[in-house]
Short mmCIF file of C-alpha atoms (C1' of nucleotides) in Angstrom, two decimals:
data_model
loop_
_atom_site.label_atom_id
_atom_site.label_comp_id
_atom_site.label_asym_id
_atom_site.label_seq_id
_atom_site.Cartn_x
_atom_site.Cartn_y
_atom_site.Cartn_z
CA UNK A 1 -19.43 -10.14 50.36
CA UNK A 2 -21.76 -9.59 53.56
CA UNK A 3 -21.14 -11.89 56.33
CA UNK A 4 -24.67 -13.33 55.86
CA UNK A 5 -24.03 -14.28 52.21
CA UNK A 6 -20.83 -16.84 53.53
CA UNK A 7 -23.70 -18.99 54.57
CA UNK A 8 -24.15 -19.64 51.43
CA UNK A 9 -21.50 -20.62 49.71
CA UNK A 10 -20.65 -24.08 48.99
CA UNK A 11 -17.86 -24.53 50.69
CA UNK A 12 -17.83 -26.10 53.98
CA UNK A 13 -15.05 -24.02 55.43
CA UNK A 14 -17.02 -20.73 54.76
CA UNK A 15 -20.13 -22.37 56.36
CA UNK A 16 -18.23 -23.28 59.13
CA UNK A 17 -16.77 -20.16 59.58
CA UNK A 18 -19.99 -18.14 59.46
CA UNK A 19 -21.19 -19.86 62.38
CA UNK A 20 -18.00 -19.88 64.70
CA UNK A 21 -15.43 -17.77 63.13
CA UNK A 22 -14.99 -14.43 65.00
CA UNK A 23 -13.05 -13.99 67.71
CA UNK A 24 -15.42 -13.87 70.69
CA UNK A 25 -17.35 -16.81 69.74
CA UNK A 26 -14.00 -18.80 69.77
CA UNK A 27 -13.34 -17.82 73.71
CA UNK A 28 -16.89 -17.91 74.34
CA UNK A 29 -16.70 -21.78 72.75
CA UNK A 30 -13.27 -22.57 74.95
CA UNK A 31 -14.56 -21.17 78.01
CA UNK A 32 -18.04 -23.80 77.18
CA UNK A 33 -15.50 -26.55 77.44
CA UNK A 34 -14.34 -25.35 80.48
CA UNK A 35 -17.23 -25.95 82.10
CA UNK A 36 -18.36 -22.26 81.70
CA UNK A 37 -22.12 -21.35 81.63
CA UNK A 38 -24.20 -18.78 82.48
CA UNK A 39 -24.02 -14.94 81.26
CA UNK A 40 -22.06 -13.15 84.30
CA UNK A 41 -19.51 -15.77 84.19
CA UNK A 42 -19.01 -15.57 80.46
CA UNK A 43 -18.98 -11.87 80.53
CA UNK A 44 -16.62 -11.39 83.54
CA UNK A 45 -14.43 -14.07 82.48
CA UNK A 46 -14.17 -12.93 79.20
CA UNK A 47 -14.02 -9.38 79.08
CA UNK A 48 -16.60 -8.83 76.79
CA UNK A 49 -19.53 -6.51 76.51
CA UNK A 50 -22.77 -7.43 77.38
CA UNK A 51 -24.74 -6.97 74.16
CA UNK A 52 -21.45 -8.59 72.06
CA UNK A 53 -22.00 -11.54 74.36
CA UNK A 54 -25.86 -11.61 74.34
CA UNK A 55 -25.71 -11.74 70.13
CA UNK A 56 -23.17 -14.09 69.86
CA UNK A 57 -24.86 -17.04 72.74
CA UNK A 58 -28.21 -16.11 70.63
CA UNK A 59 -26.26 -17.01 67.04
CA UNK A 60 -24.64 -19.91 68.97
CA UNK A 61 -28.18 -20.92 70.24
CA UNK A 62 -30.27 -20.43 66.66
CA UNK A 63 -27.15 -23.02 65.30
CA UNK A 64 -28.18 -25.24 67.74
CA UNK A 65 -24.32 -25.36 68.88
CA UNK A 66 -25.68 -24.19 72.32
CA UNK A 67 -29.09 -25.15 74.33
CA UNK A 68 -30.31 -23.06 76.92
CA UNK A 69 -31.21 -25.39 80.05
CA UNK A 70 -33.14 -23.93 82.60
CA UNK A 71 -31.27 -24.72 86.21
CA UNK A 72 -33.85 -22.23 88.20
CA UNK A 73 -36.97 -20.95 87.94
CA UNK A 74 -38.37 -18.16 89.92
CA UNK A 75 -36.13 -16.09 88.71
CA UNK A 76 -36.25 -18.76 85.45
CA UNK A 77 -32.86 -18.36 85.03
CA UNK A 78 -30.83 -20.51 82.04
CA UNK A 79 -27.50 -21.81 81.73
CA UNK A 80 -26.01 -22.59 78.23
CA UNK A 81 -24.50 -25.85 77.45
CA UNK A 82 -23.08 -27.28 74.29
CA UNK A 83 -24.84 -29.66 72.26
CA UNK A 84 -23.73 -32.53 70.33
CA UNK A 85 -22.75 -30.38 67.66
CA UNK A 86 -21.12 -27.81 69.83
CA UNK A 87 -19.56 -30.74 71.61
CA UNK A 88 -18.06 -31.07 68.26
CA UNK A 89 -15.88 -28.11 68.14
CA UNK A 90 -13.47 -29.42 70.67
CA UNK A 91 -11.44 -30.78 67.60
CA UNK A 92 -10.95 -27.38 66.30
CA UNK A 93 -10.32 -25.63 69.84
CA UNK A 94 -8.19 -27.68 71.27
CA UNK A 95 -5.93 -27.32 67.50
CA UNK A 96 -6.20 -23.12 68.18
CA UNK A 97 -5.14 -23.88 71.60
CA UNK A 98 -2.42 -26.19 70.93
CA UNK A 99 -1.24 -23.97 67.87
CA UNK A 100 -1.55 -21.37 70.25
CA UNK A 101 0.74 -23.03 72.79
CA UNK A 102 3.89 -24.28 70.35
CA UNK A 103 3.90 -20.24 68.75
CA UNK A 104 1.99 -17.87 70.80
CA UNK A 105 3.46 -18.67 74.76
CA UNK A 106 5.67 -17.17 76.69
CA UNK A 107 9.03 -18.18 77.49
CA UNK A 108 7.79 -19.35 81.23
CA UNK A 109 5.59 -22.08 79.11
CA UNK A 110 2.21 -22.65 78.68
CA UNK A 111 -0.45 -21.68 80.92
CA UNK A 112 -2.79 -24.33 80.78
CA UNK A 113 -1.83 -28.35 80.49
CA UNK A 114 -4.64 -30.87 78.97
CA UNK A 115 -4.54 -34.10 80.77
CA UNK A 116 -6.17 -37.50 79.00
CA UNK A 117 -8.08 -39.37 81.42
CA UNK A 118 -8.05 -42.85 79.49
CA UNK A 119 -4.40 -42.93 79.77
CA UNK A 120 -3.80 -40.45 82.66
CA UNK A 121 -0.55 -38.18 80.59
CA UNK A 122 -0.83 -34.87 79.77
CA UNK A 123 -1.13 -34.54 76.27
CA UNK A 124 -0.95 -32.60 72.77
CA UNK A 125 -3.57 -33.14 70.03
CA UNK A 126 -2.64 -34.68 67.25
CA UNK A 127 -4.39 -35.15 63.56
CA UNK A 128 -4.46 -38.42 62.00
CA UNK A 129 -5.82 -39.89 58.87
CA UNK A 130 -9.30 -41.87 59.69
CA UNK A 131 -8.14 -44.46 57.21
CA UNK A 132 -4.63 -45.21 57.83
CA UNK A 133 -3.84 -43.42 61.29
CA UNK A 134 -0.64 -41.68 60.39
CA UNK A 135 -0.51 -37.94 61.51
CA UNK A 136 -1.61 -35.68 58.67
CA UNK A 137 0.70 -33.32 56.92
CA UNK A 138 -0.36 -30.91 54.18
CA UNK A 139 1.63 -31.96 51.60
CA UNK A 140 0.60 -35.44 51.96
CA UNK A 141 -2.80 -34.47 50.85
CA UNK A 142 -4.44 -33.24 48.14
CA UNK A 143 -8.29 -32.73 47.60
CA UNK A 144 -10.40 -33.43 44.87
CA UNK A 145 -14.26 -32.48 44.06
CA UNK A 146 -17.14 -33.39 45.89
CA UNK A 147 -20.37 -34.88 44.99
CA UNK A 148 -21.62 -31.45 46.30
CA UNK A 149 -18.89 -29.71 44.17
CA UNK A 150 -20.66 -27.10 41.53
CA UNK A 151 -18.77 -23.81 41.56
CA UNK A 152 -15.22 -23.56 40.61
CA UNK A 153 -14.69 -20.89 43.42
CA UNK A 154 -13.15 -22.66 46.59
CA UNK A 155 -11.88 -25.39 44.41
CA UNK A 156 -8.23 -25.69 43.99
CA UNK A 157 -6.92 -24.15 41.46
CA UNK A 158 -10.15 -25.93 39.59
CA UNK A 159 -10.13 -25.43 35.67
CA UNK A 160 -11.25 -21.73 35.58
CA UNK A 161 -9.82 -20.64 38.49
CA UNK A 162 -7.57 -17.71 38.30
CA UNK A 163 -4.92 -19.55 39.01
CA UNK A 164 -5.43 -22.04 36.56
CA UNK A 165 -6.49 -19.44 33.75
CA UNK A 166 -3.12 -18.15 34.07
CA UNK A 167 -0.83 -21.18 34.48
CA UNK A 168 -2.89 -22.29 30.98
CA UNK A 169 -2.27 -19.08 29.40
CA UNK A 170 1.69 -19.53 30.75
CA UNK A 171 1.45 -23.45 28.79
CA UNK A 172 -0.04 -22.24 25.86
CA UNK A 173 2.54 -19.73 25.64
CA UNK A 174 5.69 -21.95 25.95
CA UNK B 1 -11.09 -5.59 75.46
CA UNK B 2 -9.54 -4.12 73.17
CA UNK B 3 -8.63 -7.10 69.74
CA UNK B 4 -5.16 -6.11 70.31
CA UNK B 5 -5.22 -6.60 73.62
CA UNK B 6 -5.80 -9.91 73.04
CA UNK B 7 -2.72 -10.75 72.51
CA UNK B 8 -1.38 -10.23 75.94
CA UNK B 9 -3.83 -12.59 77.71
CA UNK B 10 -2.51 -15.59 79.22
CA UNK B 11 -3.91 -18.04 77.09
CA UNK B 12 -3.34 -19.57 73.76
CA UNK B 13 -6.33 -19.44 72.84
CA UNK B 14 -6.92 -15.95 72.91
CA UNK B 15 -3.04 -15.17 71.69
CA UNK B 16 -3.85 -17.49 68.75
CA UNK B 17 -6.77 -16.03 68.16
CA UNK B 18 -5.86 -12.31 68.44
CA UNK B 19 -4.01 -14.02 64.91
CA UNK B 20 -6.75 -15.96 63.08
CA UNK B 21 -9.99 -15.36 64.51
CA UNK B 22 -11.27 -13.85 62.05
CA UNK B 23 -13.78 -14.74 59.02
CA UNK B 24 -11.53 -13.55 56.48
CA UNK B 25 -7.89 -14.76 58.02
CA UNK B 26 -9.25 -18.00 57.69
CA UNK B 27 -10.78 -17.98 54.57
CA UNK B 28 -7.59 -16.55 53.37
CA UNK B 29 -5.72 -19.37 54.88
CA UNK B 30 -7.90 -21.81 53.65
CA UNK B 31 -6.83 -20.68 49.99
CA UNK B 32 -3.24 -20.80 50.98
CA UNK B 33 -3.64 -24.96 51.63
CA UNK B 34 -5.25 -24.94 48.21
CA UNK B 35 -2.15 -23.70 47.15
CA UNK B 36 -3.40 -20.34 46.34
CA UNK B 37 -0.45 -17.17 46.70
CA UNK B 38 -1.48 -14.35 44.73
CA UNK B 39 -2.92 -10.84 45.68
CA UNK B 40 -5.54 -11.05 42.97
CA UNK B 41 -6.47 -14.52 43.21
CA UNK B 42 -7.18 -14.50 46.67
CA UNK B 43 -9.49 -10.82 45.91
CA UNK B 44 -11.05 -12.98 43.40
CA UNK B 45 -11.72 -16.21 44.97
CA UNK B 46 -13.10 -15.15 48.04
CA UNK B 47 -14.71 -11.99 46.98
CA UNK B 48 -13.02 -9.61 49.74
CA UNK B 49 -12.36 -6.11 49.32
CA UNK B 50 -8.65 -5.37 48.09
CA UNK B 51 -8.18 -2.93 51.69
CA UNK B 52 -9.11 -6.09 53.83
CA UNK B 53 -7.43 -8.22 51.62
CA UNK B 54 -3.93 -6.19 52.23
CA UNK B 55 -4.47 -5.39 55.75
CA UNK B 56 -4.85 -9.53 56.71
CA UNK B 57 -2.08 -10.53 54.57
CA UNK B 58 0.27 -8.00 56.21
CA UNK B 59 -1.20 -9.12 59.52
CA UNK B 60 0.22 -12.91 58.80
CA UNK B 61 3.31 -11.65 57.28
CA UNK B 62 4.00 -9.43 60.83
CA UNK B 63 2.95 -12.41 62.54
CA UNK B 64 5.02 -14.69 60.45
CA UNK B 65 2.40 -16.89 59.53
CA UNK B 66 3.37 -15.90 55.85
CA UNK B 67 6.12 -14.84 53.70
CA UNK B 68 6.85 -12.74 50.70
CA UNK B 69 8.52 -14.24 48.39
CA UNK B 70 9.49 -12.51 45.36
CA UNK B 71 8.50 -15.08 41.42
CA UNK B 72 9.30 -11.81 39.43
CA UNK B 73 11.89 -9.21 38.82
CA UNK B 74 10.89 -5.93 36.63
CA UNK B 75 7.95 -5.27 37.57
CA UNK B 76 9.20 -6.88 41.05
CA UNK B 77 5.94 -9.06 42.55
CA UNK B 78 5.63 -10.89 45.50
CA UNK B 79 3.38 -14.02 46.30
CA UNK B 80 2.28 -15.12 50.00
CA UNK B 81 3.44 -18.54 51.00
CA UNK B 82 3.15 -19.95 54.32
CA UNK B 83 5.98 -20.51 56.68
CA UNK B 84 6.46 -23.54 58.86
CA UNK B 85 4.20 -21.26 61.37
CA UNK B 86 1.23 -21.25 58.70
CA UNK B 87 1.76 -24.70 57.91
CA UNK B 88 1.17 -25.89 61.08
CA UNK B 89 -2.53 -24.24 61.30
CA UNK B 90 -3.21 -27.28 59.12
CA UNK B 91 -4.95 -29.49 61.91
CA UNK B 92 -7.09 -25.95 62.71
CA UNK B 93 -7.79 -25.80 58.88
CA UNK B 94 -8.70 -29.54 58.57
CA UNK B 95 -10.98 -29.83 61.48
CA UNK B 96 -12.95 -26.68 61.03
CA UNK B 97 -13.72 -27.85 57.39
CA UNK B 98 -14.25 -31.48 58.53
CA UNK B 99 -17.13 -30.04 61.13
CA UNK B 100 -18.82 -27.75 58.26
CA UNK B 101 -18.89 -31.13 56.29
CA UNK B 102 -20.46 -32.52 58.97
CA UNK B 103 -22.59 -30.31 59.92
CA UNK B 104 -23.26 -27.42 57.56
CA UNK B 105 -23.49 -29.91 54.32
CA UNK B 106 -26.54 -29.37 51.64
CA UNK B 107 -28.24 -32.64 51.25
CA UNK B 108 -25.64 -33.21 47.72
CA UNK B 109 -22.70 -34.22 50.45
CA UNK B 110 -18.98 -32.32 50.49
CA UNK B 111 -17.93 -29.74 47.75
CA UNK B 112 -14.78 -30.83 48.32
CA UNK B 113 -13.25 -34.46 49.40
CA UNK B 114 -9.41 -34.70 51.12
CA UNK B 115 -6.83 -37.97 49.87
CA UNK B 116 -4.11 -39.34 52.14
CA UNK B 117 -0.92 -39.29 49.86
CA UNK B 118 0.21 -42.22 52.21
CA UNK B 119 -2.71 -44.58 52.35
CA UNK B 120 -4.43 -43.33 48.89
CA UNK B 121 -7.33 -43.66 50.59
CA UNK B 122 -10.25 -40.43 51.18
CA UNK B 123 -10.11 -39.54 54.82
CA UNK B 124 -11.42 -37.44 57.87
CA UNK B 125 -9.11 -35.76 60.18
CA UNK B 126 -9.55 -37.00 63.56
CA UNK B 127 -7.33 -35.74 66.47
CA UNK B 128 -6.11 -38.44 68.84
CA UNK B 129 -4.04 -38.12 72.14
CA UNK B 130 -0.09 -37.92 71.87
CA UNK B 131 0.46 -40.10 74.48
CA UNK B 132 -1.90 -43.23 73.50
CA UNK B 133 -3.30 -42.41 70.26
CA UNK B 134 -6.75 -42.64 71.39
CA UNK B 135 -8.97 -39.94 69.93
CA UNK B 136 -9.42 -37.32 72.07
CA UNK B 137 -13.70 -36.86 73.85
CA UNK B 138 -13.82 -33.43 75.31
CA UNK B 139 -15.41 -35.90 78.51
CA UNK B 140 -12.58 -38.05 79.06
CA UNK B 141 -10.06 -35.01 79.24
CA UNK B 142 -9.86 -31.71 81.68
CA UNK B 143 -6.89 -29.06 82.35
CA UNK B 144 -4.61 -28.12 85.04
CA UNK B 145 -2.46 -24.65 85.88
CA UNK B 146 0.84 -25.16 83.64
CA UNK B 147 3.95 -23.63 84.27
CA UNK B 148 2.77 -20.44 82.71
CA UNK B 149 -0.72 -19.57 84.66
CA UNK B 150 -1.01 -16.63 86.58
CA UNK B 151 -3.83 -15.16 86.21
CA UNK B 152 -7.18 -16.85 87.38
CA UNK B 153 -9.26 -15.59 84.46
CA UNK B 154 -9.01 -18.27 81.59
CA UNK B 155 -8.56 -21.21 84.67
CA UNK B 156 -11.22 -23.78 84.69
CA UNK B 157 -13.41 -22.13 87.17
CA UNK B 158 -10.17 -21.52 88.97
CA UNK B 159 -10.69 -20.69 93.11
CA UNK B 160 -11.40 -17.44 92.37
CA UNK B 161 -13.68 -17.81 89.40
CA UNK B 162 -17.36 -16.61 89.48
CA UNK B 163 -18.26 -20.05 89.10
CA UNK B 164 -15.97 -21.24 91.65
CA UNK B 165 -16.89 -18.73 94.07
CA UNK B 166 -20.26 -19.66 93.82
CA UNK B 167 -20.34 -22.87 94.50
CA UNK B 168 -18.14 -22.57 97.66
CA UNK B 169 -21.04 -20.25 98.67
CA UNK B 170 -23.47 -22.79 97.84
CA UNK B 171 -21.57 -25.86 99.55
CA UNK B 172 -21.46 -23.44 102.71
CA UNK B 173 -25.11 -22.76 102.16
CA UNK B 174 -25.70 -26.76 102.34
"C1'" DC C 1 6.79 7.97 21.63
"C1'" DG C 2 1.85 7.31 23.45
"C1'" DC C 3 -1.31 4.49 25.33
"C1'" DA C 4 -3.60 0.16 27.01
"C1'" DG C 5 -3.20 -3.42 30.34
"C1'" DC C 6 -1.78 -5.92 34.46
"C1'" DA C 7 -0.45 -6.74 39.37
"C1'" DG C 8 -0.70 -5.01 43.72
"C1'" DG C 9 -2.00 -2.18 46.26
"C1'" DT C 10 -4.14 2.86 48.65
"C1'" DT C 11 -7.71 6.53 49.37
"C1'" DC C 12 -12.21 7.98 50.39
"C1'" DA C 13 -17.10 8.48 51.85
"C1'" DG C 14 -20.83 5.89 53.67
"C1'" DT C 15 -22.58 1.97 56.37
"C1'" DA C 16 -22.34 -1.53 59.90
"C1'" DA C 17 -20.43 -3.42 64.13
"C1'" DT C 18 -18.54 -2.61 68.67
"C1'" DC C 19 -17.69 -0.04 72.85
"C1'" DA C 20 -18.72 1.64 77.82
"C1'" DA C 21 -22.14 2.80 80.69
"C1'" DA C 22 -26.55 3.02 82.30
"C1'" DC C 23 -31.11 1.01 82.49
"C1'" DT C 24 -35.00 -2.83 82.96
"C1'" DG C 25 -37.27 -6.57 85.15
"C1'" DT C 26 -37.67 -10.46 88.34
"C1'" DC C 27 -36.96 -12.54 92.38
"C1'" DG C 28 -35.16 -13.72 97.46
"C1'" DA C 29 -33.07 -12.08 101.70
"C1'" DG C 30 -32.95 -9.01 105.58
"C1'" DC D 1 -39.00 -1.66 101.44
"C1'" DT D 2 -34.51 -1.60 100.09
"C1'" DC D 3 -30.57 -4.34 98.50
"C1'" DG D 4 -28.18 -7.36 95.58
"C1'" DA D 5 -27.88 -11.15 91.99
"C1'" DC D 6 -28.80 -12.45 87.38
"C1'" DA D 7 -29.81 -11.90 82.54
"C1'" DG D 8 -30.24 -9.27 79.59
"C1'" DT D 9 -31.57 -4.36 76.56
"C1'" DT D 10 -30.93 0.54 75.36
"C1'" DT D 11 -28.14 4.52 74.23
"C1'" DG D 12 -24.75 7.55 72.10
"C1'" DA D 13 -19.86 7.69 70.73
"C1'" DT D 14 -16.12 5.21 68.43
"C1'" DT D 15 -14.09 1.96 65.33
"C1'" DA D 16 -14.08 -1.32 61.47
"C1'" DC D 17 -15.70 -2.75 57.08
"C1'" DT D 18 -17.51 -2.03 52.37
"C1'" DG D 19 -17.55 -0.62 47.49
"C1'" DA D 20 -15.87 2.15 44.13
"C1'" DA D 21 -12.46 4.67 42.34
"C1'" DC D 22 -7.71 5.92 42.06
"C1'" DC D 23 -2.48 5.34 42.03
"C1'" DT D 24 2.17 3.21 40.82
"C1'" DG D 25 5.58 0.68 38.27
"C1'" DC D 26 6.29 -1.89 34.65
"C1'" DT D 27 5.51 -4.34 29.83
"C1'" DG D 28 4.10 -4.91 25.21
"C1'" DC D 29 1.99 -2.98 21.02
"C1'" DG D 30 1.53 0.24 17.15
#
DNA sequence: CGCAGCAGGTTCAGTAATCAAACTGTCGAG
DNA sequence: CTCGACAGTTTGATTACTGAACCTGCTGCG
């Protein structure tokens, strides 16, 4: 499969990830919420090439995750800031960051803290159910189809996955 | 920078993702909450080539994300099953999906919907603060050196940050 | 025994993405 | 008129990914 082609595929994780998931669009999009903006600081900050950096901003701009704002003109210069929907993403950074934190640091700790201004602590993320508020564990949930659901791929286990092929095949032969 | 340099950075972020960040990591780990753990079902699900297939999985076995674990002797097999490590990607999982819902949805709605165990109920992740259980605005929060930082690069426009240093220029321009 | 089939990979040649470094163009300051 | 800042683009060499085929260890069938 071409990376292209995830676009397509009905399944909202592969969507999502054809937009945001490679590695230097995920540190370009935590550096955004840093309060990072133009080119030179992206580029020095990050380590990253110049034309990696100027194709991944223009993805991140075409997906309307980033605008480009002009701050100057003669030299019209732009800044990139995150939309709405790139304002968005902070869920899913600040769960790589945290992850990162409890697994990846270093015994000295972590190198960053988050503070919460509404209550003024420094804080951890945390996911809770919308409905009921209690933190979310995975085998607490299970998923079900979609209205949008029409191929069996990316369903679980769905009735000709793989998966269920074979554990039918194991039934039928008991 | 090199990807495996990555991993020495000091910050989660970019130590997390030197593990996931990466289209097919995360599609792969996507199956694994659906309960997929099979070489061949994951080759067939997501349509990956068998190479890429191996090398990820033995990426997130080195990195403990997942284990081995043997379900036949004669011909021995093994099956991929995630360790308390890989389980707790789950909020990264969640709201990645939840924002392709959101945003990368045909006009049909979700392929797939998510049920709280606990409440019964069909819900959306949302991440709240550990300390008041408010949900988290990227706005209402901002960072601080932890016990960990060193390095300036990956600081919020730390004192001797591009950014930083040019807006002490500018302030002494004003 | 001989051979097909399955699960779980590995090998290989060709294509695509990424790298470092240099280059372009616009402007303001000295 | 030269210098430096900013925001990229171009270039040639290196690395990663892709698709197809191949390999291994075992089982079940005739």
């Amino acid at each position: 499969m071409r990376w292209n082609e995830l676009s397509e595929e009905n399944c909202s994780m592969a969507r999502a990830v054809s937009v945001i998931g490679d590695r230097w669009t995920l540190l370009i999009l935590r550096d955004c919420f840093l309060r990072v903006r133009r080119f030179e600081d992206f580029q020095e900050r990050l380590g990253i090439t110049r034309p990696i950096l100027a194709s991944r901003l223009k993805k991140l701009v075409d997906e309307f995750v980033l605008v480009k704002v002009p701050y100057q003109k003669r030299p019209l210069r732009y800044e990139y800031r995150l939309t709405q929907k790139g304002l968005d993403l902070y869920p899913i950074v600040m769960a790589i960051v945290h992850w990162g934190d409890v697994y990846m640091a270093d015994k000295k700790g972590r190198p960053l803290l988050h503070t919460h201004d509404l209550c003024g602590k420094d804080f951890d993320p945390v996911m809770v159910c919308s409905e009921c508020g209690e933190p979310l564990v995975p085998r607490q949930t299970h998923v079900h189809p979609g209205p949008a659901a029409t191929s069996s791929r990316h369903l679980p286990l769905g009735m000709d996955s793989p998966g269920a092929r074979r554990i039918v095949k194991e039934k039928a032969a008991s």
